[in-house]
N, C-alpha and C. Protein backbone atom coordinates (compact mmCIF):
# COMPACT_ATOMS: atom_id res chain seq x y z
N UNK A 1 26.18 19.89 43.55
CA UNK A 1 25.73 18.51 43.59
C UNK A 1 24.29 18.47 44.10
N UNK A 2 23.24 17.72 43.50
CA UNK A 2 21.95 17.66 44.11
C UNK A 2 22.40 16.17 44.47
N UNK A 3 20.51 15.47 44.90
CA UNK A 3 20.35 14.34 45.25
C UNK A 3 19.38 13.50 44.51
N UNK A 4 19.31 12.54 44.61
CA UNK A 4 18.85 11.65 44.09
C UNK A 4 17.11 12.41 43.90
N UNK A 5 16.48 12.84 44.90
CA UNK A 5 15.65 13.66 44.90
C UNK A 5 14.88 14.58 44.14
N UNK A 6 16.10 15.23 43.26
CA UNK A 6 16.21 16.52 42.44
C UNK A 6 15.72 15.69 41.00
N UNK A 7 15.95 14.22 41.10
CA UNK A 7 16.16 13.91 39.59
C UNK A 7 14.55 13.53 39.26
N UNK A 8 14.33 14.19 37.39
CA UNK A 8 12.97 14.52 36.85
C UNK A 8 13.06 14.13 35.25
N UNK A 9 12.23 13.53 34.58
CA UNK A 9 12.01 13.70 33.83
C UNK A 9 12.42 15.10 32.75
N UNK A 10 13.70 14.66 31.62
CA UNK A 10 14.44 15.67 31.23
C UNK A 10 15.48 16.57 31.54
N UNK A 11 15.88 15.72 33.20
CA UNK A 11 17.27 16.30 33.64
C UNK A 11 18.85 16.05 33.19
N UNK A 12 19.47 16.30 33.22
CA UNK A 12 20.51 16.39 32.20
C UNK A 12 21.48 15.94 33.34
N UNK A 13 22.26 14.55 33.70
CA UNK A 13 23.20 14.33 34.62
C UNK A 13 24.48 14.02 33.78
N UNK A 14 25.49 14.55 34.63
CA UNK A 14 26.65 14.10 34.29
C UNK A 14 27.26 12.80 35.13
N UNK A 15 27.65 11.88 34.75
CA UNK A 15 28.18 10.48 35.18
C UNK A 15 29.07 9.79 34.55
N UNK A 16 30.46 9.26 34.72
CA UNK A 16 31.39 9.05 34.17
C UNK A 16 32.09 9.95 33.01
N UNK A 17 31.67 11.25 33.61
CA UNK A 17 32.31 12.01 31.83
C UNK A 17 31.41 12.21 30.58
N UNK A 18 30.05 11.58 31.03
CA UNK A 18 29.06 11.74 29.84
C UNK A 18 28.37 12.38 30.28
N UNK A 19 26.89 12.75 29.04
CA UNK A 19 26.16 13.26 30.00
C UNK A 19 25.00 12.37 29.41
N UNK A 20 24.01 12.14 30.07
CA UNK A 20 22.80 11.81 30.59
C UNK A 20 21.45 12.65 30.55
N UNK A 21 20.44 11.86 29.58
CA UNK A 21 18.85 12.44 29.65
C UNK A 21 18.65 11.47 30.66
N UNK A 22 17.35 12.08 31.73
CA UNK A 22 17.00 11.39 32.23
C UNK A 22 15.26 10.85 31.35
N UNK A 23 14.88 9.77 31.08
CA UNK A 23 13.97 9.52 30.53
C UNK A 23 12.83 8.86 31.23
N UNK A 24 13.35 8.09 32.08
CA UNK A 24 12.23 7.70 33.14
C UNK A 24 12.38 7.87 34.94
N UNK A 25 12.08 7.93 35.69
CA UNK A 25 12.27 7.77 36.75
C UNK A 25 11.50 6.95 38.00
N UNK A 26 11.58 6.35 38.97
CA UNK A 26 10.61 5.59 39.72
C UNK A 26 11.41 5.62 40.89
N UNK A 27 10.79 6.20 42.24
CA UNK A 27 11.25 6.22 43.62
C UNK A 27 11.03 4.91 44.46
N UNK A 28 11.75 4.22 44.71
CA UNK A 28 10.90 2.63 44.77
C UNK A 28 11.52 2.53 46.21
N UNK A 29 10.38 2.35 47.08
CA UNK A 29 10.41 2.10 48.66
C UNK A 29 10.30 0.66 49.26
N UNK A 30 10.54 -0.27 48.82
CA UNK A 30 10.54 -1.55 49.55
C UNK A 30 10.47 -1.66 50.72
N UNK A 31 9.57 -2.99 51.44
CA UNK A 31 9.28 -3.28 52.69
C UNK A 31 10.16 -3.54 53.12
N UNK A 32 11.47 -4.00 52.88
CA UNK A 32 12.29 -4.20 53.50
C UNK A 32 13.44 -3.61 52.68
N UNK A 33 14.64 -2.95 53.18
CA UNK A 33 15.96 -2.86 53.07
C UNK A 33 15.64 -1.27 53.06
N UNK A 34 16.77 -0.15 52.09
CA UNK A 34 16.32 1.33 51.88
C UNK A 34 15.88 1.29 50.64
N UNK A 35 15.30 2.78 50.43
CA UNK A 35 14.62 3.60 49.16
C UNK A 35 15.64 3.25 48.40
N UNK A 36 15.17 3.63 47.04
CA UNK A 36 16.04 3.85 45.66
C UNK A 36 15.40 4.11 44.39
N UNK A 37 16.60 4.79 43.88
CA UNK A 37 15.75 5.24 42.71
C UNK A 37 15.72 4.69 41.35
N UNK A 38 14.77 3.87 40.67
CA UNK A 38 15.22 2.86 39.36
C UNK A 38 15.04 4.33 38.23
N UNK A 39 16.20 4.30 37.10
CA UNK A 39 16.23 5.34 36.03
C UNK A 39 16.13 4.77 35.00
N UNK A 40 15.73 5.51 33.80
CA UNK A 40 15.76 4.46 32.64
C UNK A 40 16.90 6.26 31.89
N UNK A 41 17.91 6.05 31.08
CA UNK A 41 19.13 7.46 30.70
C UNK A 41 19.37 6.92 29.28
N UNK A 42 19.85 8.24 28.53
CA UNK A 42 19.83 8.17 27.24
C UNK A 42 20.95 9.27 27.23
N UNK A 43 22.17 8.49 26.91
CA UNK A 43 22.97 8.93 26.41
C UNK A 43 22.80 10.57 25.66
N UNK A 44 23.41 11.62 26.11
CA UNK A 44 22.82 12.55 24.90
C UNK A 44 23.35 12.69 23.38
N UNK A 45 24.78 12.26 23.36
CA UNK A 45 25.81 12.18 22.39
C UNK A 45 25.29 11.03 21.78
N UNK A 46 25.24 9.87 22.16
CA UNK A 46 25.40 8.38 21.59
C UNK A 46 23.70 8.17 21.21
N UNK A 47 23.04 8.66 22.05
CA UNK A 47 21.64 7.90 22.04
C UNK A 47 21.42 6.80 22.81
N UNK A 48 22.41 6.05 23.17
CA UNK A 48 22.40 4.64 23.73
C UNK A 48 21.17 4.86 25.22
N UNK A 49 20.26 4.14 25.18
CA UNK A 49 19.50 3.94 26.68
C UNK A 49 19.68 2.94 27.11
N UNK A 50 20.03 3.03 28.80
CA UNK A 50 20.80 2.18 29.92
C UNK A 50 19.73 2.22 30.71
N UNK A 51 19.42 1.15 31.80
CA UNK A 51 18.54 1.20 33.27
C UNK A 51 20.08 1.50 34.22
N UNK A 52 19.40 2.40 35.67
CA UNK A 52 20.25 2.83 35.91
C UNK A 52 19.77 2.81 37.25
N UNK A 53 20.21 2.38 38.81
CA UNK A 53 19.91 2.41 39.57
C UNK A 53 20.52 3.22 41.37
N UNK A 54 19.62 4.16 41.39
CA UNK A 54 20.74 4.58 42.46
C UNK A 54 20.09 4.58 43.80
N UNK A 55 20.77 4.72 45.01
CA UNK A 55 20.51 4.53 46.16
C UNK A 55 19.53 6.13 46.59
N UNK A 56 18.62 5.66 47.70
CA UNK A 56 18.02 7.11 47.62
C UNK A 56 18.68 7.87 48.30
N UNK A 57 18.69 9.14 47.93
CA UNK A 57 19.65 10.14 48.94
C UNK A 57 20.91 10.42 48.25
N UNK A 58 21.90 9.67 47.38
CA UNK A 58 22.67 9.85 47.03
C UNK A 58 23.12 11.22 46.09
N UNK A 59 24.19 11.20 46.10
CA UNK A 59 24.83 12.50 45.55
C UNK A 59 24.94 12.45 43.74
N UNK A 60 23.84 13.01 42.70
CA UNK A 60 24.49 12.79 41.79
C UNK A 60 24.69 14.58 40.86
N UNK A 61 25.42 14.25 40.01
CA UNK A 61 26.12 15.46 39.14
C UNK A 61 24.96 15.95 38.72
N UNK A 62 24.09 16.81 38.44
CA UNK A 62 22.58 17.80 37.17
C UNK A 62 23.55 18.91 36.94
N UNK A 63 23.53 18.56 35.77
CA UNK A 63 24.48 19.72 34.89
C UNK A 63 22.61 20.48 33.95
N UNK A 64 23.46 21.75 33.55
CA UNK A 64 22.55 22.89 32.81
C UNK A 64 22.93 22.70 31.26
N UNK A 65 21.66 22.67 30.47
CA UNK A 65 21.44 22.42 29.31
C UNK A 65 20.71 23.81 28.67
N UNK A 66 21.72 24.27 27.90
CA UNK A 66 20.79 25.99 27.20
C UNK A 66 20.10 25.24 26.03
N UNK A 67 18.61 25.40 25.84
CA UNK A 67 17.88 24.92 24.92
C UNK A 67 17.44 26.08 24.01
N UNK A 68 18.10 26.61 22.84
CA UNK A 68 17.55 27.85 22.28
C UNK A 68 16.88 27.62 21.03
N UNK A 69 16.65 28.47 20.65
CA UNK A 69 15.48 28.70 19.39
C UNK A 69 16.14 28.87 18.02
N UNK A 70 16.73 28.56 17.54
CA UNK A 70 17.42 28.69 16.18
C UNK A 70 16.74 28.67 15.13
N UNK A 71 17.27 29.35 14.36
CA UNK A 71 16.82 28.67 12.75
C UNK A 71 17.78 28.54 12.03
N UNK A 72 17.30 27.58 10.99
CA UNK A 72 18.55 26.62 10.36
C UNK A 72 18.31 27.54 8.92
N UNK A 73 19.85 28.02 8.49
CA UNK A 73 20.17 28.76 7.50
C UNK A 73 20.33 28.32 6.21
N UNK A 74 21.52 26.83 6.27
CA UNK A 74 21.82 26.27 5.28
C UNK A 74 23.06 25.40 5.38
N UNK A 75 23.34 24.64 4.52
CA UNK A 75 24.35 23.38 4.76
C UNK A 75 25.73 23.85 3.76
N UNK A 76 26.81 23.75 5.38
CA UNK A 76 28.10 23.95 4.84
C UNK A 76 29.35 22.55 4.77
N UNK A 77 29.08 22.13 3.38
CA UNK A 77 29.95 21.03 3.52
C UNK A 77 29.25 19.71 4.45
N UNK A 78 29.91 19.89 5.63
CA UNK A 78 29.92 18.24 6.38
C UNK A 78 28.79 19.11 7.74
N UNK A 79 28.70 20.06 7.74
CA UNK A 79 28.28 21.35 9.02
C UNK A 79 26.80 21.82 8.47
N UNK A 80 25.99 22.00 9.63
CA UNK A 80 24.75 22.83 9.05
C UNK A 80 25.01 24.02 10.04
N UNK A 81 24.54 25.03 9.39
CA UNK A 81 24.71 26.42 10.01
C UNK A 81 23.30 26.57 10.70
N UNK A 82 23.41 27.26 11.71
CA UNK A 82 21.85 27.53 12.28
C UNK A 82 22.26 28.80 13.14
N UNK A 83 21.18 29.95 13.03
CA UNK A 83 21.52 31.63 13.38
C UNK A 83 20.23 31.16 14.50
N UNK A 84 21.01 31.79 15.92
CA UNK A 84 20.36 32.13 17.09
C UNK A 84 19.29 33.22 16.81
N UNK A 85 17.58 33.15 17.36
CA UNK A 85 16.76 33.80 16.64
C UNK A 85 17.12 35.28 17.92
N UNK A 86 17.25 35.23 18.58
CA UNK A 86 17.76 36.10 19.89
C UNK A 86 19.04 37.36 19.54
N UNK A 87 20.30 36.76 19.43
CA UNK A 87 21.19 37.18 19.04
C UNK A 87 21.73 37.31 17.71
N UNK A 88 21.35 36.59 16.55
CA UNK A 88 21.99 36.61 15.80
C UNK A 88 22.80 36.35 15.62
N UNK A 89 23.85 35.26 16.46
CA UNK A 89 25.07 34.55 16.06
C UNK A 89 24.74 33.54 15.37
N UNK A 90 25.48 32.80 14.40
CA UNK A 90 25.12 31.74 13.88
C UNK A 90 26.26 31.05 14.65
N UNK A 91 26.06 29.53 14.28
CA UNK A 91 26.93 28.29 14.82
C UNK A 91 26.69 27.40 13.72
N UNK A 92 27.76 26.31 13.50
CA UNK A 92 28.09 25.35 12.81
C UNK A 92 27.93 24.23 13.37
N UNK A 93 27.06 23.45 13.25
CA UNK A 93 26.44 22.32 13.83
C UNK A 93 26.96 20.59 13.27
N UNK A 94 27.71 20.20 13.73
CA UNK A 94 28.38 18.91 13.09
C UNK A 94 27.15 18.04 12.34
N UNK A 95 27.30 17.28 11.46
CA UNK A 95 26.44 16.30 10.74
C UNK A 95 26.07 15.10 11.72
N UNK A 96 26.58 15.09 12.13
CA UNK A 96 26.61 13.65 13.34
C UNK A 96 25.31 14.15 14.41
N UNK A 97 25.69 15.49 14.71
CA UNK A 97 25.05 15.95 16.03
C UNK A 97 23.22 16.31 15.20
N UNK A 98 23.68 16.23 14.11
CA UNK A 98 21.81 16.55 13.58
C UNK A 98 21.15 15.38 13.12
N UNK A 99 22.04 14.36 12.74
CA UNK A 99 21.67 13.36 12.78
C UNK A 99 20.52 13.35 11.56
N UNK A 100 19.86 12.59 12.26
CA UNK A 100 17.97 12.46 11.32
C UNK A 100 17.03 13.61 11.48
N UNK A 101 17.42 14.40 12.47
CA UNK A 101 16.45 15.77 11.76
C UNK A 101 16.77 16.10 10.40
N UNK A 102 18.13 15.81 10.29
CA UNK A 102 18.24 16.85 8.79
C UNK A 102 17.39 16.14 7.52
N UNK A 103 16.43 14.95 7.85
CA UNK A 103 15.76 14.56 6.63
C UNK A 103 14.70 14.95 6.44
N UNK A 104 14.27 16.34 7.75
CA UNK A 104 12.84 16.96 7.86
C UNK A 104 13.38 18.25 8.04
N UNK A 105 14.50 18.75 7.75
CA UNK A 105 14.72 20.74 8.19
C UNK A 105 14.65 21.32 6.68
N UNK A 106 13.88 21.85 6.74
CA UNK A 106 13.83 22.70 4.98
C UNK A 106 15.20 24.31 5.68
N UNK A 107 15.74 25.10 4.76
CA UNK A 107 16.28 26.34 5.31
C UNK A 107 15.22 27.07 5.39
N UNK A 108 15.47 28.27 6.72
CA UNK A 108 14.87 29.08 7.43
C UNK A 108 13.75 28.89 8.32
N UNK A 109 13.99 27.02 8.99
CA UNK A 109 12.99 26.32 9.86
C UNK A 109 13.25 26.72 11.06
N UNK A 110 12.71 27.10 12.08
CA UNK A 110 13.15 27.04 13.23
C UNK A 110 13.07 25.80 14.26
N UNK A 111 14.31 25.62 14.87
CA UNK A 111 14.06 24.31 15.97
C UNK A 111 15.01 24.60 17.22
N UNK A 112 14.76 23.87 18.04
CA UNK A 112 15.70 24.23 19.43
C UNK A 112 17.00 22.88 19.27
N UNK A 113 17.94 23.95 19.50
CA UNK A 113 19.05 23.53 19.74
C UNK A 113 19.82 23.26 21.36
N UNK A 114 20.36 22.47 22.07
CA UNK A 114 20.77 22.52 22.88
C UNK A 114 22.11 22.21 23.18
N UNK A 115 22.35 23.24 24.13
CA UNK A 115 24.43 23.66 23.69
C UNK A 115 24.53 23.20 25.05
N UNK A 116 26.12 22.53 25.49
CA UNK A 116 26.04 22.02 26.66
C UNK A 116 27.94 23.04 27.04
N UNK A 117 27.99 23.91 27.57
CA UNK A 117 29.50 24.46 27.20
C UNK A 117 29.42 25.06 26.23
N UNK A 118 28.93 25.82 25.40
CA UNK A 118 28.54 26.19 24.03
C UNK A 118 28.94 25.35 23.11
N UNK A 119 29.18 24.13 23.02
CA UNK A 119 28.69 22.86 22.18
C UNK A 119 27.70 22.48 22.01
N UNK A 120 26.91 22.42 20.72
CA UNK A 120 25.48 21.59 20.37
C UNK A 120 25.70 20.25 20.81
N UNK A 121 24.61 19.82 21.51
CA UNK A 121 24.88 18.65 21.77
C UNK A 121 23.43 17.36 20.92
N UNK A 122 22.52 18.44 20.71
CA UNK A 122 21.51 17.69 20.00
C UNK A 122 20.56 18.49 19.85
N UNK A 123 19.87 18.43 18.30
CA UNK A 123 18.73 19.27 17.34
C UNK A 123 17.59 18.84 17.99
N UNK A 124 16.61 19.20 18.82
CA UNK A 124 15.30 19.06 18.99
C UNK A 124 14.15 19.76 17.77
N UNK A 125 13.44 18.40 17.28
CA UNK A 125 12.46 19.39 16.27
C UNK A 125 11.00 19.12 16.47
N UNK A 126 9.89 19.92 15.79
CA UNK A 126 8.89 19.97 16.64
C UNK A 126 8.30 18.11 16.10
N UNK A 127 7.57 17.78 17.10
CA UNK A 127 6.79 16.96 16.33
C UNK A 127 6.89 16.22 15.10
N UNK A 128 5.86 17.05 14.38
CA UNK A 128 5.62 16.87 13.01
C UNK A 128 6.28 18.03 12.37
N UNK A 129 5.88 17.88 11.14
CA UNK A 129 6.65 19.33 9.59
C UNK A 129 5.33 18.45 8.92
N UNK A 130 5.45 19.86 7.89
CA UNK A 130 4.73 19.80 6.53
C UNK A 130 5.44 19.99 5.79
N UNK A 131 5.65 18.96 4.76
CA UNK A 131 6.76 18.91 3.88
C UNK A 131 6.27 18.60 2.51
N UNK A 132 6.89 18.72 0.98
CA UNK A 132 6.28 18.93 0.10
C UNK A 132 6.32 17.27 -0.66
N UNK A 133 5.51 16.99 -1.07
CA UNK A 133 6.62 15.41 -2.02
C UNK A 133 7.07 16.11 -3.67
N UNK A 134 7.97 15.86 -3.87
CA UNK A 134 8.38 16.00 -4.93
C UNK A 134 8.68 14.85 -5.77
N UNK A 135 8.44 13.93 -5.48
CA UNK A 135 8.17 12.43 -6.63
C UNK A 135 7.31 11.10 -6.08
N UNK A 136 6.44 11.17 -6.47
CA UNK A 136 5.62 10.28 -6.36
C UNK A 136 5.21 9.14 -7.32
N UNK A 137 5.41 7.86 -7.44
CA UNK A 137 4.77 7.45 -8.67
C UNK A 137 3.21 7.71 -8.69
N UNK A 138 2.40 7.40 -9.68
CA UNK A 138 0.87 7.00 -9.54
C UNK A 138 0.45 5.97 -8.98
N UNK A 139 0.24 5.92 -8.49
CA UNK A 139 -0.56 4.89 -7.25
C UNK A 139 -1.84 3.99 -8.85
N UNK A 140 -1.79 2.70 -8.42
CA UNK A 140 -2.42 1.83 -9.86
C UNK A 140 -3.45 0.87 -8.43
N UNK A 141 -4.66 1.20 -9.08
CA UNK A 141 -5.72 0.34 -8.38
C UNK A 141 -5.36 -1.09 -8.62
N UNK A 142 -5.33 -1.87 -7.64
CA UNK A 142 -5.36 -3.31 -8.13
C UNK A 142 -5.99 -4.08 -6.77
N UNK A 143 -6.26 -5.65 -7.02
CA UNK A 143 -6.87 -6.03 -6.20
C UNK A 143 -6.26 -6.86 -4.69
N UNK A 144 -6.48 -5.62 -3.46
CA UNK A 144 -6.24 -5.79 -2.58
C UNK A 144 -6.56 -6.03 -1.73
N UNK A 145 -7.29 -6.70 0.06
CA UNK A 145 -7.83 -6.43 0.68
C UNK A 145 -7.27 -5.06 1.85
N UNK A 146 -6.14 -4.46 2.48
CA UNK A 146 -5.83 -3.56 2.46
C UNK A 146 -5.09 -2.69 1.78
N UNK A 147 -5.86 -1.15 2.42
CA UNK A 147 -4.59 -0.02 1.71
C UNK A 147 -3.49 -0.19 1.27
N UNK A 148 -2.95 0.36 0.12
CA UNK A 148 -1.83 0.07 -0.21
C UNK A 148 -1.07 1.36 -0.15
N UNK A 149 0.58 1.26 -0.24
CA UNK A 149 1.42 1.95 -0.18
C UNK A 149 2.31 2.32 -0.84
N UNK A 150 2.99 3.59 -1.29
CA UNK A 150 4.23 3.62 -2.24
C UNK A 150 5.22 4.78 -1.55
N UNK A 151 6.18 4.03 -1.98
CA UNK A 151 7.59 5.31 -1.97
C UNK A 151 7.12 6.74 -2.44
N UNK A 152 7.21 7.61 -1.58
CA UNK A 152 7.48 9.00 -2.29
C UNK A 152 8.69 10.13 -1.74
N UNK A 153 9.52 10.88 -2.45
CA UNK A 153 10.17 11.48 -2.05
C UNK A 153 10.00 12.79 -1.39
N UNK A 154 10.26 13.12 -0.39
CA UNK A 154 9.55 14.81 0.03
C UNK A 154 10.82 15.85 -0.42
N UNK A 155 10.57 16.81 -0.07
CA UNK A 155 11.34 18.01 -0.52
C UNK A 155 12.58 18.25 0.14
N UNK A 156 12.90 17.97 1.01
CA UNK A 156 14.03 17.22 1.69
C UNK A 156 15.31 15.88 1.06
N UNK A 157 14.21 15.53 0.26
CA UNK A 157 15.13 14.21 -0.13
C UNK A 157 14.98 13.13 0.34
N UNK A 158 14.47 13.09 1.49
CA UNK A 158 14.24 11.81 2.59
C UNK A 158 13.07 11.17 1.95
N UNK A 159 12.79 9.53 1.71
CA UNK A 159 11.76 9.10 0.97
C UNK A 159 10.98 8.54 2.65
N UNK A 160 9.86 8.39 2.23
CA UNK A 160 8.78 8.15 2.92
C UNK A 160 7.73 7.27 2.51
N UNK A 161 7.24 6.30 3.08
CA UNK A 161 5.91 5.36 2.59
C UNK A 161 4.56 6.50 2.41
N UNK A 162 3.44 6.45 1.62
CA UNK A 162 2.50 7.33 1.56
C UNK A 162 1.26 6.20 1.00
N UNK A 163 0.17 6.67 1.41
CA UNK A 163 -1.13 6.17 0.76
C UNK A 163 -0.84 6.20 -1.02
N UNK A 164 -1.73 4.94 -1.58
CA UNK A 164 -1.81 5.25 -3.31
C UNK A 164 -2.29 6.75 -4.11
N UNK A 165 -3.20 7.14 -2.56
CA UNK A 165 -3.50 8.08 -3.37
C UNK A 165 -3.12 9.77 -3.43
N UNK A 166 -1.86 9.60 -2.62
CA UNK A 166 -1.21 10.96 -2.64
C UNK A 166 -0.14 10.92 -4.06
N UNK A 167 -0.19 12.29 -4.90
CA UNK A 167 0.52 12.56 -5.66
C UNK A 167 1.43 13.54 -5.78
N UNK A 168 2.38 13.35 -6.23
CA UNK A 168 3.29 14.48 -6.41
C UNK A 168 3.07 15.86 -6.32
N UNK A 169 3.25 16.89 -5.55
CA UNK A 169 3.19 17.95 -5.28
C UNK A 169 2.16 18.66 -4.51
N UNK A 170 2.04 17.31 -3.61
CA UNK A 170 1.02 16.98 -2.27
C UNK A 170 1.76 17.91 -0.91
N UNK A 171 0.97 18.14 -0.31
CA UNK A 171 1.70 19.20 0.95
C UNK A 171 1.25 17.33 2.12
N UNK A 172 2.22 17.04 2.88
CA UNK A 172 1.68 16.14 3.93
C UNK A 172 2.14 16.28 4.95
N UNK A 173 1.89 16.38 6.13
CA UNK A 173 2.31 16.18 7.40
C UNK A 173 3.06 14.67 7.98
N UNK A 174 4.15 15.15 8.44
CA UNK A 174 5.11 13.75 8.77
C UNK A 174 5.89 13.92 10.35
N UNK A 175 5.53 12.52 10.44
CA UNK A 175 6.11 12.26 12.01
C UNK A 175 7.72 12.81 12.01
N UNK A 176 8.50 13.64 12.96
CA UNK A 176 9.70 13.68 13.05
C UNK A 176 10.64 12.69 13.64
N UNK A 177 9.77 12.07 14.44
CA UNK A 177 10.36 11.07 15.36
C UNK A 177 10.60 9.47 14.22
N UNK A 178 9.31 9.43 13.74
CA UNK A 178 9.60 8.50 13.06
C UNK A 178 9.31 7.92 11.62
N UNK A 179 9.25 9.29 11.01
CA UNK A 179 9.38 9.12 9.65
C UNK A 179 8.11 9.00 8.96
N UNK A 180 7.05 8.70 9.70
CA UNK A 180 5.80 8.42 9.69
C UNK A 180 4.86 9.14 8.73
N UNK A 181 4.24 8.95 7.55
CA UNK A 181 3.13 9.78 6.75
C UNK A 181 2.32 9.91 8.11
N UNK A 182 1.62 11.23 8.30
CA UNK A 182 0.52 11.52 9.16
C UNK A 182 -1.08 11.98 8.63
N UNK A 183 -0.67 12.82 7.35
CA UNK A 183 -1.62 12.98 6.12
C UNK A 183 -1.53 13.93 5.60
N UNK A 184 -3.05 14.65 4.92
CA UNK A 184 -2.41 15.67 4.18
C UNK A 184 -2.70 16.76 4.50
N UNK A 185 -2.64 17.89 3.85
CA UNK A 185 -2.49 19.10 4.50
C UNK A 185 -2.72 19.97 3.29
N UNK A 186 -3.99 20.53 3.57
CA UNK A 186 -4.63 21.44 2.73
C UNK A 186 -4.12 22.95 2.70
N UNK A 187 -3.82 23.54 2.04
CA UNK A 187 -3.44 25.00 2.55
C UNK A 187 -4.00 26.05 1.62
């Protein structure tokens, strides 16, 4: 058991049977009454974020989170497979638990996985990817006062908004977090 003390940005608590990112933290000392600590927690399973407030000093659960290096092999059924770059075991990763990375993992990507009990509990991926588009319409000049935008599909499958003037079989850089065109990418 630590204390209220111990808790940081990216600590992993257990509380009611779940577990807990910690995402924000603030030690807040008031002129009057005791310390305490205001949290802002993110579900790791659900995603759900709660404010969370505890007394200072108090006793709470920091459980250990193995964050490893994988690379993702290929998709079995409802499961994505991903081989430990270390050992060489592979694991079967539920669809649920990868969620929206899988609309940016090409096979043989590497990303960190984190097992809680040797359960994945959630796909961390970097940043950005460079990903390919594979359908683009032609972007048609017309009269606008801003940039305009179109659907394009990347190599993944996942469609994405893009400038008029990216075309099909464009290399672009894209937000992971949020789906985001970032630009393009010369190689």
């Amino acid at each position: 058991m630590a204390t209220t003390n111990d808790i940081k940005n990216g600590t992993i608590l257990k509380l009611d049977g779940n577990l807990w990112g910690v995402i924000e933290f603030q030690h807040v000392k008031p002129g009057k009454g005791g310390a305490f600590v205001r949290t802002k927690l993110r579900n790791v399973t659900s995603g759900k974020v709660v404010d969370k407030t505890f007394n200072a000093g108090a006793k709470v659960d920091v459980t250990t989170v193995d964050r490893s290096e994988y690379q993702y092999l290929y998709q079995d059924g409802a499961d994505y497979v991903f081989m430990d770059n270390k050992t060489f075991d592979q694991i079967n990763v539920p669809e649920a638990v990868v969620g929206e990375a899988a609309n940016f993992m090409l096979e043989n990507q590497n990303v960190t996985v984190a097992l809680y009990e040797g359960e994945p509990l959630y796909i961390e991926m970097p940043p950005s990817v460079v990903l390919e588009i594979t359908y683009a319409e032609p972007g048609l000049q017309g009269d606008r006062s801003t940039g305009g935008t179109k659907p394009a599909t990347l190599e993944t499958g996942y469609q994405i908004q893009v400038p008029l003037f990216v075309d099909q079989g464009t290399k672009v850089k894209v937000d992971t977090r949020s789906g985001d065109y970032l630009g393009r990418v010369n190689e």
